mmCIF file of C-alpha atoms and ligand atoms in Angstrom:
data_model
loop_
_atom_site.group_PDB
_atom_site.id
_atom_site.type_symbol
_atom_site.label_atom_id
_atom_site.label_comp_id
_atom_site.label_asym_id
_atom_site.label_seq_id
_atom_site.Cartn_x
_atom_site.Cartn_y
_atom_site.Cartn_z
ATOM 1 C CA MET A 1 10.827 -81.700 162.469
ATOM 2 C CA ILE A 2 14.331 -81.950 161.130
ATOM 3 C CA ILE A 3 16.157 -79.251 162.940
ATOM 4 C CA PHE A 4 14.355 -79.420 166.334
ATOM 5 C CA GLY A 5 12.096 -82.233 167.451
ATOM 6 C CA THR A 6 11.775 -85.468 169.382
ATOM 7 C CA LYS A 7 13.434 -88.681 168.604
ATOM 8 C CA THR A 8 12.982 -92.170 169.898
ATOM 9 C CA SER A 9 15.978 -94.253 170.611
ATOM 10 C CA ALA A 10 16.558 -97.683 171.959
ATOM 11 C CA SER A 11 19.291 -99.358 174.007
ATOM 12 C CA VAL A 12 19.662 -103.090 174.535
ATOM 13 C CA ILE A 13 19.359 -103.903 178.283
ATOM 14 C CA LYS A 14 19.332 -107.697 178.191
ATOM 15 C CA THR A 15 19.840 -110.493 175.722
ATOM 16 C CA GLY A 16 18.947 -114.218 175.956
ATOM 17 C CA GLU A 17 16.875 -117.036 174.279
ATOM 18 C CA PHE A 18 13.088 -117.383 174.100
ATOM 19 C CA ASN A 19 10.459 -119.242 172.062
ATOM 20 C CA CYS A 20 9.469 -116.923 169.236
ATOM 21 C CA PRO A 21 5.727 -117.380 168.427
ATOM 22 C CA ASN A 22 6.297 -116.248 164.902
ATOM 23 C CA CYS A 23 9.358 -118.513 164.105
ATOM 24 C CA GLN A 24 7.889 -121.278 166.329
ATOM 25 C CA ASN A 25 11.404 -121.895 167.400
ATOM 26 C CA LYS A 26 14.041 -121.039 170.011
ATOM 27 C CA ARG A 27 15.711 -117.858 169.106
ATOM 28 C CA ASN A 28 18.020 -115.220 170.519
ATOM 29 C CA TYR A 29 16.389 -112.012 171.663
ATOM 30 C CA LYS A 30 17.314 -108.440 172.362
ATOM 31 C CA LEU A 31 15.396 -106.693 175.106
ATOM 32 C CA LYS A 32 15.342 -103.081 174.308
ATOM 33 C CA ARG A 33 14.414 -99.913 176.269
ATOM 34 C CA PHE A 34 12.984 -97.027 174.400
ATOM 35 C CA LYS A 35 13.452 -93.439 175.433
ATOM 36 C CA LYS A 36 12.273 -90.182 173.951
ATOM 37 C CA TYR A 37 14.681 -87.307 173.445
ATOM 38 C CA ILE A 38 14.359 -83.734 172.370
ATOM 39 C CA HIS A 39 16.886 -83.258 169.685
ATOM 40 C CA ILE A 40 18.516 -80.382 167.906
ATOM 41 C CA PHE A 41 20.133 -81.279 164.542
ATOM 42 C CA PHE A 42 19.754 -84.990 165.441
ATOM 43 C CA ILE A 43 21.773 -84.460 168.746
ATOM 44 C CA PRO A 44 19.781 -85.764 171.750
ATOM 45 C CA ILE A 45 19.590 -82.901 174.290
ATOM 46 C CA ILE A 46 17.080 -83.771 176.886
ATOM 47 C CA GLN A 47 15.395 -87.044 177.735
ATOM 48 C CA THR A 48 11.712 -86.515 178.009
ATOM 49 C CA ASP A 49 10.054 -89.951 178.490
ATOM 50 C CA ASN A 50 10.764 -93.565 179.118
ATOM 51 C CA LEU A 51 8.546 -95.200 176.612
ATOM 52 C CA GLY A 52 8.914 -98.775 177.685
ATOM 53 C CA ASP A 53 10.566 -102.091 176.738
ATOM 54 C CA SER A 54 10.296 -104.225 173.652
ATOM 55 C CA LEU A 55 11.651 -107.692 172.899
ATOM 56 C CA GLU A 56 13.041 -108.263 169.424
ATOM 57 C CA CYS A 57 13.512 -111.752 167.915
ATOM 58 C CA GLY A 58 16.981 -111.935 166.600
ATOM 59 C CA PHE A 59 15.831 -114.009 163.622
ATOM 60 C CA CYS A 60 12.560 -112.661 162.266
ATOM 61 C CA LEU A 61 13.042 -109.130 163.897
ATOM 62 C CA ILE A 62 9.380 -108.986 165.122
ATOM 63 C CA ASN A 63 8.914 -107.096 168.366
ATOM 64 C CA TYR A 64 6.893 -108.377 171.255
ATOM 65 C CA VAL A 65 5.638 -107.038 174.527
ATOM 66 C CA PRO A 66 8.281 -108.655 176.751
ATOM 67 C CA GLY A 67 5.901 -109.888 179.515
ATOM 68 C CA THR A 68 3.931 -111.878 176.860
ATOM 69 C CA VAL A 69 6.854 -114.036 175.746
ATOM 70 C CA LEU A 70 9.108 -114.153 178.851
ATOM 71 C CA SER A 71 8.342 -115.587 182.270
ATOM 72 C CA LYS A 72 8.206 -113.396 185.317
ATOM 73 C CA ASP A 73 11.712 -114.712 186.341
ATOM 74 C CA GLU A 74 13.198 -113.706 183.089
ATOM 75 C CA TYR A 75 11.445 -110.416 182.834
ATOM 76 C CA SER A 76 10.259 -108.279 185.638
ATOM 77 C CA PRO A 77 10.570 -104.612 184.824
ATOM 78 C CA GLU A 78 11.063 -103.693 188.576
ATOM 79 C CA ASN A 79 14.335 -105.653 188.547
ATOM 80 C CA LEU A 80 15.584 -103.899 185.512
ATOM 81 C CA LEU A 81 15.244 -100.307 186.468
ATOM 82 C CA SER A 82 14.717 -97.901 189.283
ATOM 83 C CA THR A 83 11.810 -95.962 187.878
ATOM 84 C CA THR A 84 8.609 -97.603 186.881
ATOM 85 C CA ILE A 85 7.667 -97.367 183.230
ATOM 86 C CA SER A 86 5.031 -98.863 180.971
ATOM 87 C CA VAL A 87 6.311 -102.081 179.510
ATOM 88 C CA ASN A 88 4.181 -102.662 176.463
ATOM 89 C CA TYR A 89 6.168 -100.600 174.113
ATOM 90 C CA TRP A 90 6.764 -101.627 170.507
ATOM 91 C CA GLY A 91 6.240 -98.570 168.398
ATOM 92 C CA THR A 92 5.134 -94.944 168.366
ATOM 93 C CA PRO A 93 2.231 -93.890 166.185
ATOM 94 C CA THR A 94 3.507 -91.119 163.966
ATOM 95 C CA THR A 95 1.934 -87.651 164.020
ATOM 96 C CA PHE A 96 -0.771 -86.342 161.729
ATOM 97 C CA GLY A 97 1.662 -83.652 160.480
ATOM 98 C CA LYS A 98 4.190 -86.179 159.393
ATOM 99 C CA ARG A 99 1.518 -88.265 157.694
ATOM 100 C CA LEU A 100 0.350 -85.247 155.822
ATOM 101 C CA GLY A 101 3.909 -84.388 154.928
ATOM 102 C CA ALA A 102 4.508 -87.828 153.557
ATOM 103 C CA TYR A 103 1.297 -87.794 151.591
ATOM 104 C CA LEU A 104 2.209 -84.372 150.011
ATOM 105 C CA ILE A 105 5.714 -85.682 149.010
ATOM 106 C CA ASP A 106 4.039 -88.763 147.446
ATOM 107 C CA MET A 107 1.472 -86.649 145.578
ATOM 108 C CA ILE A 108 4.271 -84.497 144.159
ATOM 109 C CA PHE A 109 5.957 -87.671 143.119
ATOM 110 C CA ILE A 110 2.794 -88.935 141.457
ATOM 111 C CA TYR A 111 2.221 -85.702 139.665
ATOM 112 C CA VAL A 112 5.715 -85.781 138.326
ATOM 113 C CA VAL A 113 4.806 -89.135 136.830
ATOM 114 C CA LEU A 114 1.448 -87.809 135.695
ATOM 115 C CA PHE A 115 3.051 -84.808 133.950
ATOM 116 C CA ALA A 116 5.402 -87.184 132.138
ATOM 117 C CA LEU A 117 2.275 -88.951 130.871
ATOM 118 C CA VAL A 118 0.319 -85.800 130.263
ATOM 119 C CA SER A 119 0.133 -86.318 126.470
ATOM 120 C CA LEU A 120 -1.932 -89.468 127.117
ATOM 121 C CA GLU A 121 -5.646 -89.500 127.606
ATOM 122 C CA LEU A 122 -5.586 -90.249 131.332
ATOM 123 C CA GLY A 123 -9.243 -90.055 132.585
ATOM 124 C CA ILE A 124 -9.814 -92.855 135.050
ATOM 125 C CA LEU A 125 -6.194 -93.932 134.736
ATOM 126 C CA ARG A 126 -5.276 -90.773 136.798
ATOM 127 C CA LEU A 127 -6.967 -92.380 139.872
ATOM 128 C CA LEU A 128 -5.511 -95.761 139.004
ATOM 129 C CA ILE A 129 -2.024 -94.365 139.040
ATOM 130 C CA GLY A 130 -2.383 -93.229 142.599
ATOM 131 C CA PHE A 131 -3.829 -96.562 143.658
ATOM 132 C CA ILE A 132 -1.082 -98.565 141.918
ATOM 133 C CA TYR A 133 1.568 -96.208 143.295
ATOM 134 C CA PHE A 134 0.543 -96.561 146.949
ATOM 135 C CA LEU A 135 -0.133 -100.249 146.801
ATOM 136 C CA GLY A 136 3.109 -100.965 144.866
ATOM 137 C CA CYS A 137 5.004 -98.878 147.420
ATOM 138 C CA ASP A 138 3.338 -100.732 150.389
ATOM 139 C CA LEU A 139 4.254 -104.093 148.880
ATOM 140 C CA LEU A 140 7.724 -103.371 147.417
ATOM 141 C CA LEU A 141 8.967 -100.849 150.054
ATOM 142 C CA LYS A 142 7.683 -102.975 152.875
ATOM 143 C CA GLY A 143 4.876 -100.651 154.190
ATOM 144 C CA SER A 144 6.682 -97.477 153.118
ATOM 145 C CA SER A 145 6.535 -94.976 150.204
ATOM 146 C CA PHE A 146 8.915 -92.345 149.034
ATOM 147 C CA GLY A 147 7.266 -89.881 151.412
ATOM 148 C CA LYS A 148 7.257 -92.191 154.346
ATOM 149 C CA LEU A 149 10.906 -93.197 153.660
ATOM 150 C CA LEU A 150 11.972 -89.578 153.749
ATOM 151 C CA LEU A 151 10.114 -88.915 156.946
ATOM 152 C CA GLN A 152 11.154 -92.340 158.504
ATOM 153 C CA MET A 153 7.721 -93.899 158.929
ATOM 154 C CA LYS A 154 6.171 -97.231 157.929
ATOM 155 C CA VAL A 155 2.838 -99.126 157.937
ATOM 156 C CA SER A 156 2.548 -101.842 160.561
ATOM 157 C CA GLU A 157 -0.014 -104.256 161.975
ATOM 158 C CA LEU A 158 -1.836 -102.478 164.759
ATOM 159 C CA ASP A 159 -0.745 -104.720 167.591
ATOM 160 C CA LYS A 160 2.802 -105.674 166.671
ATOM 161 C CA ASP A 161 5.729 -104.430 164.671
ATOM 162 C CA LYS A 162 5.110 -106.400 161.517
ATOM 163 C CA LEU A 163 4.392 -105.658 157.829
ATOM 164 C CA PRO A 164 0.675 -106.305 157.355
ATOM 165 C CA THR A 165 -0.367 -109.171 155.000
ATOM 166 C CA THR A 166 -0.876 -108.462 151.297
ATOM 167 C CA MET A 167 -4.690 -108.839 151.720
ATOM 168 C CA LYS A 168 -4.609 -106.150 154.437
ATOM 169 C CA LEU A 169 -2.422 -103.841 152.239
ATOM 170 C CA LEU A 170 -4.857 -104.300 149.419
ATOM 171 C CA MET A 171 -7.854 -103.647 151.581
ATOM 172 C CA ARG A 172 -5.965 -100.529 153.034
ATOM 173 C CA ASN A 173 -5.367 -99.128 149.617
ATOM 174 C CA VAL A 174 -8.880 -99.775 148.219
ATOM 175 C CA VAL A 175 -10.396 -97.870 151.180
ATOM 176 C CA LYS A 176 -7.756 -95.136 150.822
ATOM 177 C CA GLY A 177 -8.575 -94.829 147.164
ATOM 178 C CA ILE A 178 -12.367 -94.452 147.985
ATOM 179 C CA CYS A 179 -11.498 -91.892 150.743
ATOM 180 C CA SER A 180 -9.489 -89.834 148.293
ATOM 181 C CA PHE A 181 -12.768 -88.745 146.674
ATOM 182 C CA PHE A 182 -13.492 -86.933 149.978
ATOM 183 C CA PRO A 183 -10.154 -85.970 151.503
ATOM 184 C CA PRO A 184 -11.527 -84.408 154.741
ATOM 185 C CA ILE A 185 -12.327 -87.917 155.807
ATOM 186 C CA TYR A 186 -8.563 -88.391 156.470
ATOM 187 C CA LEU A 187 -9.036 -85.969 159.436
ATOM 188 C CA ILE A 188 -10.391 -88.994 161.304
ATOM 189 C CA ALA A 189 -6.792 -89.658 162.169
ATOM 190 C CA LEU A 190 -6.862 -86.663 164.552
ATOM 191 C CA SER A 191 -9.696 -88.256 166.592
ATOM 192 C CA ASN A 192 -7.701 -91.260 167.998
ATOM 193 C CA ASP A 193 -4.532 -91.799 169.835
ATOM 194 C CA ASN A 194 -3.161 -94.152 167.220
ATOM 195 C CA VAL A 195 -3.556 -91.586 164.472
ATOM 196 C CA GLN A 196 -5.470 -94.143 162.367
ATOM 197 C CA THR A 197 -7.283 -93.020 159.263
ATOM 198 C CA LEU A 198 -10.319 -94.858 158.003
ATOM 199 C CA HIS A 199 -8.075 -97.049 155.680
ATOM 200 C CA ASP A 200 -5.926 -97.956 158.752
ATOM 201 C CA LYS A 201 -8.964 -98.908 160.799
ATOM 202 C CA ALA A 202 -10.360 -100.934 157.862
ATOM 203 C CA ALA A 203 -7.205 -102.944 157.543
ATOM 204 C CA ASN A 204 -6.249 -102.912 161.242
ATOM 205 C CA THR A 205 -3.028 -101.046 160.571
ATOM 206 C CA ILE A 206 -1.068 -98.203 162.079
ATOM 207 C CA VAL A 207 1.612 -95.897 160.799
ATOM 208 C CA ILE A 208 4.601 -95.817 163.081
ATOM 209 C CA ASP A 209 7.913 -93.895 163.313
ATOM 210 C CA LYS A 210 10.765 -96.137 162.373
ATOM 211 C CA LEU A 211 12.848 -96.866 165.485
ATOM 212 C CA GLY A 212 16.146 -95.149 166.286
ATOM 213 C CA ASN A 213 19.483 -96.825 166.475
ATOM 214 C CA SER A 214 19.969 -99.776 168.885
ATOM 215 C CA ARG A 215 23.229 -100.177 170.618
HETATM 216 ZN ZN1 ZN B 1 11.181 -114.976 165.360
#
């Protein structure tokens, strides 16, 4: 929610150099700690959770679980903080409500376009416009759409903060298109912790909240 809700924000707790598996090169990193706050009008009021740490490559900006790319000497969470927290943080799955909100915003957007074309014989084109819109958004807006941008969400690979490949995004949108014939199937997102829909499961993707400011 905009007026009152929770917000994830990150602070940099350490910097250094590491071998980035994606760049296959030595890069600078930022080790970030994520915390969740209750906010009112975007002002953090109460800290609710320590979510964990994430290591970001300064070059390709991919986030890693710190323990998988740094040695024990370089990264041991016990030395970095007084309270124990989970250390495998790289993103928070968004909520079903936000996904639904983004979808509705996108549908309004699509219908504005459809109404502009209403004089045309649409037929099957009507379905095609939805498919082209969502696939085009995923590719051009890097895993977002107008609805997702407004609500600060994006599509990511399931296991790391990275834009899925074009093939995966295509797969995702084909399955999404098929599911749109039977919308209740989207409710599958309520049955798992990652809020994955059938089209997310098919493409091994997840929709996450964009991260807050880093300091
Ligand atoms: Zn990198």
